Amino acid sequence: VVSSAKRVFTTAATTEANGATFYVTGTLNLYDGIFGPAANTDTVTTGEGGVIYADKGKINMYGGLIMGASAAKGGAVVLQGSSASKQAQMNMYNGVIRDGVATGGGGNINVEYAKFTMEDGLILNGKGNNGGSLYHDGGAGTVITINGGIISQGTAANYGGNLYHSATSSKTIVNDGLFYKGEAKNGGSAYINNGVFAVYGGNFYGGTATSGAGGNIYANAGKYYIDKNGDVEKNYNYIG
């Protein structure tokens, strides 16, 4: 178990490694501090997980700031398991994850064969090819659960400004929280292409589809359900 106090962890300016600051195979507890690039330094990894790569490991984030770098996927965090029974896991109780950039999927967070649960906190300003804030495209048994917090201002070149979900045997469940001002060609806040997508509460607001459809939600395929308690701004919503 590795735990953080009020410390600053920085990455090298350029690295080929996965997880330029932390490579996690056990448990990482983040309580406070700043994790990511040094001040005034553009950190670039040609690997995955610009700051943290969890290889079947577990992250508990109670506070602090993860400053995203640039990576092939998961500019800030990659959660990578290998099967439904060997998963990575992240519980975000508070704190901020921001400014990640990915040439592939998941500007801030990329999830595969993993469980990601958000109770509170802020995920902000991620940029990716798909899934500017949060990306999932593979891994049986993967579950993304949003119980609170704010996912905001993610930008995707193609699909899913704040969330991209496309895997047959996986789920995204939104119980509460706010998806705000995402931007993509299709699905400004969320793009759903397979699996199960269920909204029981929370808000999707202010999303923009720059040249396609679904300013807030574009549900292209899979099973999707929006409860009456889930507030999706109707002027922008598209379900195809």
Tab-separated table of C-alpha atoms in Angstrom:
chain	number	residue	atom	x	y	z
A	1	VAL	CA	0.000	0.000	0.000
A	2	VAL	CA	1.354	3.412	-0.973
A	3	SER	CA	-0.213	6.478	0.640
A	4	SER	CA	0.282	10.165	-0.105
A	5	ALA	CA	0.369	13.048	2.339
A	6	LYS	CA	0.968	16.664	1.297
A	7	ARG	CA	3.575	15.869	-1.287
A	8	VAL	CA	4.268	16.791	-4.875
A	9	PHE	CA	5.170	14.044	-7.330
A	10	THR	CA	6.380	15.096	-10.750
A	11	THR	CA	7.155	13.257	-13.932
A	12	ALA	CA	10.046	13.543	-16.294
A	13	ALA	CA	9.560	15.718	-19.350
A	14	THR	CA	9.481	12.755	-21.732
A	15	THR	CA	9.121	9.049	-20.996
A	16	GLU	CA	8.115	5.859	-22.748
A	17	ALA	CA	6.825	4.280	-19.570
A	18	ASN	CA	3.274	3.393	-18.600
A	19	GLY	CA	2.380	5.445	-15.545
A	20	ALA	CA	4.973	8.192	-15.584
A	21	THR	CA	4.467	8.978	-11.867
A	22	PHE	CA	2.917	5.794	-10.406
A	23	TYR	CA	2.712	2.250	-11.741
A	24	VAL	CA	0.286	0.503	-9.392
A	25	THR	CA	-0.004	-3.239	-8.885
A	26	GLY	CA	-1.161	-3.098	-5.245
A	27	THR	CA	-3.113	-0.278	-3.562
A	28	LEU	CA	-2.477	3.448	-3.922
A	29	ASN	CA	-4.232	5.834	-1.489
A	30	LEU	CA	-4.202	9.510	-2.461
A	31	TYR	CA	-5.112	11.898	0.353
A	32	ASP	CA	-3.559	15.196	-0.678
A	33	GLY	CA	-0.849	16.625	-2.883
A	34	ILE	CA	-0.247	17.312	-6.555
A	35	PHE	CA	0.561	14.457	-8.902
A	36	GLY	CA	1.759	14.946	-12.435
A	37	PRO	CA	3.917	17.239	-14.518
A	38	ALA	CA	6.393	19.619	-12.968
A	39	ALA	CA	5.463	23.273	-13.145
A	40	ASN	CA	5.895	24.740	-16.644
A	41	THR	CA	6.812	21.335	-18.085
A	42	ASP	CA	4.891	19.498	-20.781
A	43	THR	CA	5.047	15.843	-19.837
A	44	VAL	CA	4.618	13.397	-22.678
A	45	THR	CA	4.570	9.628	-22.508
A	46	THR	CA	4.402	7.458	-25.583
A	47	GLY	CA	3.067	4.775	-23.274
A	48	GLU	CA	-0.241	4.719	-21.405
A	49	GLY	CA	-1.327	6.527	-18.263
A	50	GLY	CA	0.358	9.908	-18.291
A	51	VAL	CA	0.426	10.059	-14.473
A	52	ILE	CA	-0.918	6.760	-13.052
A	53	TYR	CA	-1.178	3.295	-14.574
A	54	ALA	CA	-3.023	0.736	-12.438
A	55	ASP	CA	-2.064	-2.754	-13.627
A	56	LYS	CA	-4.766	-4.795	-11.902
A	57	GLY	CA	-4.132	-2.469	-8.962
A	58	LYS	CA	-6.456	-0.339	-6.839
A	59	ILE	CA	-6.566	3.441	-6.408
A	60	ASN	CA	-8.474	5.196	-3.621
A	61	MET	CA	-8.562	8.953	-4.199
A	62	TYR	CA	-9.677	10.948	-1.148
A	63	GLY	CA	-8.254	14.285	-2.249
A	64	GLY	CA	-5.441	15.968	-4.060
A	65	LEU	CA	-4.891	16.932	-7.670
A	66	ILE	CA	-3.879	14.700	-10.567
A	67	MET	CA	-2.574	16.957	-13.303
A	68	GLY	CA	-2.865	15.090	-16.562
A	69	ALA	CA	-0.042	14.808	-19.020
A	70	SER	CA	-0.098	13.504	-22.578
A	71	ALA	CA	-0.236	9.795	-23.367
A	72	ALA	CA	-1.323	7.295	-26.001
A	73	LYS	CA	-4.398	6.662	-23.836
A	74	GLY	CA	-5.414	7.880	-20.401
A	75	GLY	CA	-3.618	11.208	-20.205
A	76	ALA	CA	-4.033	11.192	-16.414
A	77	VAL	CA	-5.023	7.635	-15.376
A	78	VAL	CA	-5.269	4.182	-16.959
A	79	LEU	CA	-7.149	1.402	-15.157
A	80	GLN	CA	-6.076	-1.834	-16.822
A	81	GLY	CA	-7.082	-5.341	-15.854
A	82	SER	CA	-6.622	-8.531	-17.837
A	83	SER	CA	-9.953	-10.338	-17.403
A	84	ALA	CA	-13.313	-10.133	-15.640
A	85	SER	CA	-11.739	-11.786	-12.587
A	86	LYS	CA	-8.486	-9.785	-12.634
A	87	GLN	CA	-9.573	-6.180	-12.697
A	88	ALA	CA	-8.143	-2.820	-11.831
A	89	GLN	CA	-10.213	-0.554	-9.591
A	90	MET	CA	-10.500	3.129	-8.723
A	91	ASN	CA	-12.711	4.760	-6.096
A	92	MET	CA	-12.813	8.541	-6.385
A	93	TYR	CA	-14.183	10.014	-3.149
A	94	ASN	CA	-12.950	13.554	-3.772
A	95	GLY	CA	-10.157	15.487	-5.406
A	96	VAL	CA	-9.541	16.737	-8.928
A	97	ILE	CA	-8.356	15.035	-12.124
A	98	ARG	CA	-7.759	17.489	-14.927
A	99	ASP	CA	-6.024	18.489	-18.156
A	100	GLY	CA	-5.153	15.043	-19.484
A	101	VAL	CA	-4.540	14.640	-23.205
A	102	ALA	CA	-4.690	11.321	-25.087
A	103	THR	CA	-3.941	10.670	-28.735
A	104	GLY	CA	-6.295	7.690	-28.390
A	105	GLY	CA	-9.135	7.252	-25.897
A	106	GLY	CA	-9.601	8.868	-22.511
A	107	GLY	CA	-8.070	12.292	-22.158
A	108	ASN	CA	-8.300	12.001	-18.374
A	109	ILE	CA	-9.204	8.347	-17.615
A	110	ASN	CA	-9.121	5.149	-19.673
A	111	VAL	CA	-10.880	2.067	-18.242
A	112	GLU	CA	-10.550	-1.544	-19.415
A	113	TYR	CA	-11.331	-4.696	-17.409
A	114	ALA	CA	-11.825	-2.399	-14.438
A	115	LYS	CA	-14.268	-0.778	-12.045
A	116	PHE	CA	-14.395	2.994	-11.677
A	117	THR	CA	-16.650	4.556	-9.020
A	118	MET	CA	-16.992	8.312	-8.529
A	119	GLU	CA	-18.608	9.547	-5.309
A	120	ASP	CA	-17.523	13.198	-5.465
A	121	GLY	CA	-14.822	15.419	-6.883
A	122	LEU	CA	-14.135	16.934	-10.272
A	123	ILE	CA	-12.921	15.536	-13.597
A	124	LEU	CA	-12.144	18.470	-15.855
A	125	ASN	CA	-10.745	19.540	-19.225
A	126	GLY	CA	-9.709	16.205	-20.686
A	127	LYS	CA	-8.996	15.934	-24.408
A	128	GLY	CA	-8.954	12.737	-26.447
A	129	ASN	CA	-9.776	11.249	-29.814
A	130	ASN	CA	-12.796	9.616	-28.143
A	131	GLY	CA	-13.901	10.174	-24.550
A	132	GLY	CA	-12.321	13.456	-23.545
A	133	SER	CA	-12.953	12.863	-19.833
A	134	LEU	CA	-13.645	9.137	-19.478
A	135	TYR	CA	-13.245	6.295	-21.971
A	136	HIS	CA	-14.193	2.636	-21.971
A	137	ASP	CA	-14.037	0.326	-24.982
A	138	GLY	CA	-13.333	-3.218	-23.898
A	139	GLY	CA	-13.173	-5.587	-20.985
A	140	ALA	CA	-15.954	-7.902	-19.864
A	141	GLY	CA	-17.321	-7.034	-16.446
A	142	THR	CA	-16.239	-3.419	-16.503
A	143	VAL	CA	-18.547	-1.156	-14.495
A	144	ILE	CA	-18.451	2.635	-14.350
A	145	THR	CA	-20.610	4.041	-11.534
A	146	ILE	CA	-21.174	7.773	-11.045
A	147	ASN	CA	-22.775	8.552	-7.656
A	148	GLY	CA	-21.786	12.215	-7.477
A	149	GLY	CA	-19.264	14.820	-8.493
A	150	ILE	CA	-18.808	16.763	-11.713
A	151	ILE	CA	-17.441	15.623	-15.065
A	152	SER	CA	-16.983	18.771	-17.084
A	153	GLN	CA	-15.629	20.281	-20.285
A	154	GLY	CA	-14.233	17.137	-21.822
A	155	THR	CA	-13.459	17.454	-25.529
A	156	ALA	CA	-13.306	14.622	-28.059
A	157	ALA	CA	-12.287	14.907	-31.692
A	158	ASN	CA	-14.907	12.305	-32.592
A	159	TYR	CA	-17.237	10.715	-30.008
A	160	GLY	CA	-18.145	11.403	-26.386
A	161	GLY	CA	-16.812	14.673	-25.009
A	162	ASN	CA	-17.236	13.643	-21.370
A	163	LEU	CA	-17.875	9.890	-21.713
A	164	TYR	CA	-17.305	7.241	-24.380
A	165	HIS	CA	-18.746	3.789	-23.666
A	166	SER	CA	-18.545	0.947	-26.181
A	167	ALA	CA	-18.232	-2.593	-24.838
A	168	THR	CA	-20.788	-5.403	-24.972
A	169	SER	CA	-20.362	-6.896	-21.478
A	170	SER	CA	-20.046	-3.718	-19.449
A	171	LYS	CA	-22.153	-1.098	-17.708
A	172	THR	CA	-22.202	2.606	-17.047
A	173	ILE	CA	-24.568	3.563	-14.220
A	174	VAL	CA	-25.283	7.196	-13.351
A	175	ASN	CA	-27.049	7.673	-10.012
A	176	ASP	CA	-26.172	11.322	-9.407
A	177	GLY	CA	-23.677	13.995	-10.364
A	178	LEU	CA	-23.320	16.436	-13.230
A	179	PHE	CA	-22.051	15.966	-16.788
A	180	TYR	CA	-21.460	19.503	-18.002
A	181	LYS	CA	-20.361	21.215	-21.222
A	182	GLY	CA	-18.811	18.284	-23.034
A	183	GLU	CA	-17.994	18.735	-26.705
A	184	ALA	CA	-17.566	16.235	-29.545
A	185	LYS	CA	-18.685	15.641	-33.130
A	186	ASN	CA	-21.317	13.242	-31.753
A	187	GLY	CA	-22.426	12.937	-28.136
A	188	GLY	CA	-21.143	16.075	-26.475
A	189	SER	CA	-21.627	14.675	-22.975
A	190	ALA	CA	-21.833	10.938	-23.660
A	191	TYR	CA	-21.601	8.539	-26.581
A	192	ILE	CA	-22.965	5.023	-26.040
A	193	ASN	CA	-22.190	2.404	-28.670
A	194	ASN	CA	-22.743	-0.877	-26.822
A	195	GLY	CA	-23.245	-2.443	-23.407
A	196	VAL	CA	-25.623	-1.048	-20.783
A	197	PHE	CA	-26.082	2.652	-20.042
A	198	ALA	CA	-28.501	3.558	-17.235
A	199	VAL	CA	-29.284	7.009	-15.848
A	200	TYR	CA	-31.226	6.926	-12.555
A	201	GLY	CA	-30.341	10.451	-11.463
A	202	GLY	CA	-27.931	13.292	-12.059
A	203	ASN	CA	-27.802	15.928	-14.775
A	204	PHE	CA	-26.532	16.174	-18.343
A	205	TYR	CA	-26.348	19.801	-19.332
A	206	GLY	CA	-24.733	22.135	-21.831
A	207	GLY	CA	-23.215	19.548	-24.165
A	208	THR	CA	-22.426	20.339	-27.787
A	209	ALA	CA	-22.295	18.116	-30.858
A	210	THR	CA	-20.078	20.117	-33.181
A	211	SER	CA	-21.025	18.478	-36.484
A	212	GLY	CA	-23.214	15.471	-35.727
A	213	ALA	CA	-25.961	14.669	-33.225
A	214	GLY	CA	-26.540	14.257	-29.529
A	215	GLY	CA	-25.351	17.387	-27.784
A	216	ASN	CA	-25.746	15.628	-24.451
A	217	ILE	CA	-26.287	11.920	-25.149
A	218	TYR	CA	-25.893	9.945	-28.348
A	219	ALA	CA	-27.000	6.346	-27.754
A	220	ASN	CA	-26.139	4.551	-30.964
A	221	ALA	CA	-26.437	0.919	-29.828
A	222	GLY	CA	-26.679	-1.250	-26.741
A	223	LYS	CA	-29.232	-1.046	-23.935
A	224	TYR	CA	-29.978	2.336	-22.455
A	225	TYR	CA	-32.402	3.615	-19.844
A	226	ILE	CA	-33.077	7.135	-18.587
A	227	ASP	CA	-35.209	7.343	-15.460
A	228	LYS	CA	-37.548	10.261	-14.827
A	229	ASN	CA	-35.152	11.381	-12.061
A	230	GLY	CA	-32.329	11.731	-14.550
A	231	ASP	CA	-32.292	15.274	-15.956
A	232	VAL	CA	-31.099	15.399	-19.574
A	233	GLU	CA	-31.392	18.787	-21.229
A	234	LYS	CA	-33.980	17.943	-23.889
A	235	ASN	CA	-32.983	20.573	-26.429
A	236	TYR	CA	-29.713	18.773	-26.970
A	237	ASN	CA	-30.570	15.150	-26.318
A	238	TYR	CA	-30.473	12.619	-29.146
A	239	ILE	CA	-31.010	8.896	-28.938
A	240	GLY	CA	-30.573	7.059	-32.212
